[in-house]
Coordinates of C-alpha atoms in Angstrom, one line a residue:
E1456 CA 11.0 -25.9 -7.1
V1457 CA 13.5 -23.8 -5.1
V1458 CA 13.7 -24.8 -1.4
I1459 CA 14.5 -22.1 1.3
V1460 CA 15.8 -22.8 4.6
R1461 CA 14.4 -20.4 7.4
R1462 CA 15.8 -20.6 10.7
T1463 CA 13.0 -20.1 13.3
R1464 CA 13.3 -19.9 17.1
C1465 CA 11.4 -22.3 19.2
I1466 CA 8.8 -21.1 21.5
G1467 CA 10.4 -20.2 24.8
H1468 CA 13.9 -20.9 23.7
N1469 CA 15.7 -17.8 22.6
A1470 CA 18.9 -19.9 22.2
C1471 CA 17.2 -22.7 20.3
I1472 CA 17.1 -22.2 16.3
T1473 CA 15.7 -25.0 14.3
P1474 CA 15.9 -25.0 10.4
R1475 CA 12.5 -25.0 8.8
M1476 CA 12.1 -26.0 5.1
V1477 CA 10.1 -23.3 3.2
T1478 CA 9.3 -23.6 -0.5
D1479 CA 9.5 -20.6 -2.8
R1480 CA 5.6 -21.1 -3.4
E1481 CA 5.2 -21.0 0.5
L1482 CA 7.2 -17.8 0.6
Y1483 CA 5.4 -15.9 -2.1
S1484 CA 1.9 -16.8 -1.0
Q1485 CA 2.8 -16.1 2.9
T1486 CA 4.2 -12.6 1.9
V1487 CA 1.1 -12.0 -0.3
A1488 CA -1.2 -13.1 2.4
R1489 CA 0.6 -11.0 4.9
A1490 CA -0.1 -7.9 2.8
I1491 CA -3.7 -8.7 2.3
D1492 CA -4.0 -9.0 6.1
N1493 CA -2.3 -5.4 6.4
Y1494 CA -4.3 -3.6 3.4
G1495 CA -7.3 -5.8 2.8
Y1496 CA -8.0 -7.3 -1.0
S1497 CA -9.4 -4.0 -2.5
E1498 CA -6.9 -1.7 -1.2
L1499 CA -3.8 -3.9 -2.1
A1500 CA -5.2 -4.4 -5.5
L1501 CA -5.5 -0.6 -6.0
I1502 CA -2.0 -0.1 -4.8
L1503 CA -0.6 -2.7 -7.0
N1504 CA -2.9 -2.0 -9.8
V1505 CA -3.8 -5.8 -10.1
T1506 CA -7.1 -7.6 -9.7
V1507 CA -8.4 -9.2 -6.4
E1508 CA -8.6 -12.5 -8.4
D1509 CA -4.7 -12.0 -9.1
L1510 CA -4.2 -11.5 -5.4
D1511 CA -6.2 -14.4 -4.4
S1512 CA -4.2 -16.6 -6.8
W1513 CA -0.9 -15.6 -5.5
A1514 CA -2.2 -15.9 -1.8
T1515 CA -3.3 -19.4 -2.4
G1516 CA -0.1 -20.3 -4.1
Q1517 CA -1.9 -21.1 -7.5
S1518 CA 0.4 -18.7 -9.4
R1519 CA 3.1 -16.2 -8.4
P1520 CA 3.2 -12.5 -8.9
P1521 CA 5.6 -10.9 -11.2
A1522 CA 9.0 -10.1 -9.7
H1523 CA 8.3 -6.4 -9.8
T1524 CA 5.1 -6.6 -8.2
F1525 CA 6.6 -9.0 -5.6
F1526 CA 9.2 -6.4 -4.6
R1527 CA 6.5 -3.9 -4.2
I1528 CA 4.6 -6.4 -1.7
I1529 CA 7.8 -7.0 0.2
N1530 CA 8.2 -3.0 0.5
L1531 CA 4.5 -2.6 1.7
T1532 CA 4.8 -5.3 4.2
R1533 CA 8.1 -3.9 5.6
A1534 CA 6.6 -0.4 5.6
T1535 CA 3.5 -1.4 7.9
A1536 CA 5.9 -3.7 10.1
R1537 CA 7.7 -0.4 11.0
Q1538 CA 4.7 1.4 12.1

């Protein structure tokens, strides 16, 4: 399993940056969960042309979405973050 180091800021300390280890499984599941929060299961499943069961499996870390679907999810979450 791949481990990704994310740098996060401590609460209340803009100058303090601490590394946090994030597994690729967490990255996938957190990204999918964020998209589900933004769109809801049904709407996101329709947009991605997948089943709600697939989304649930990805959001819980039981499996990973195909790469092309994951990139679409990233683009969708980025689009809603800009609004």
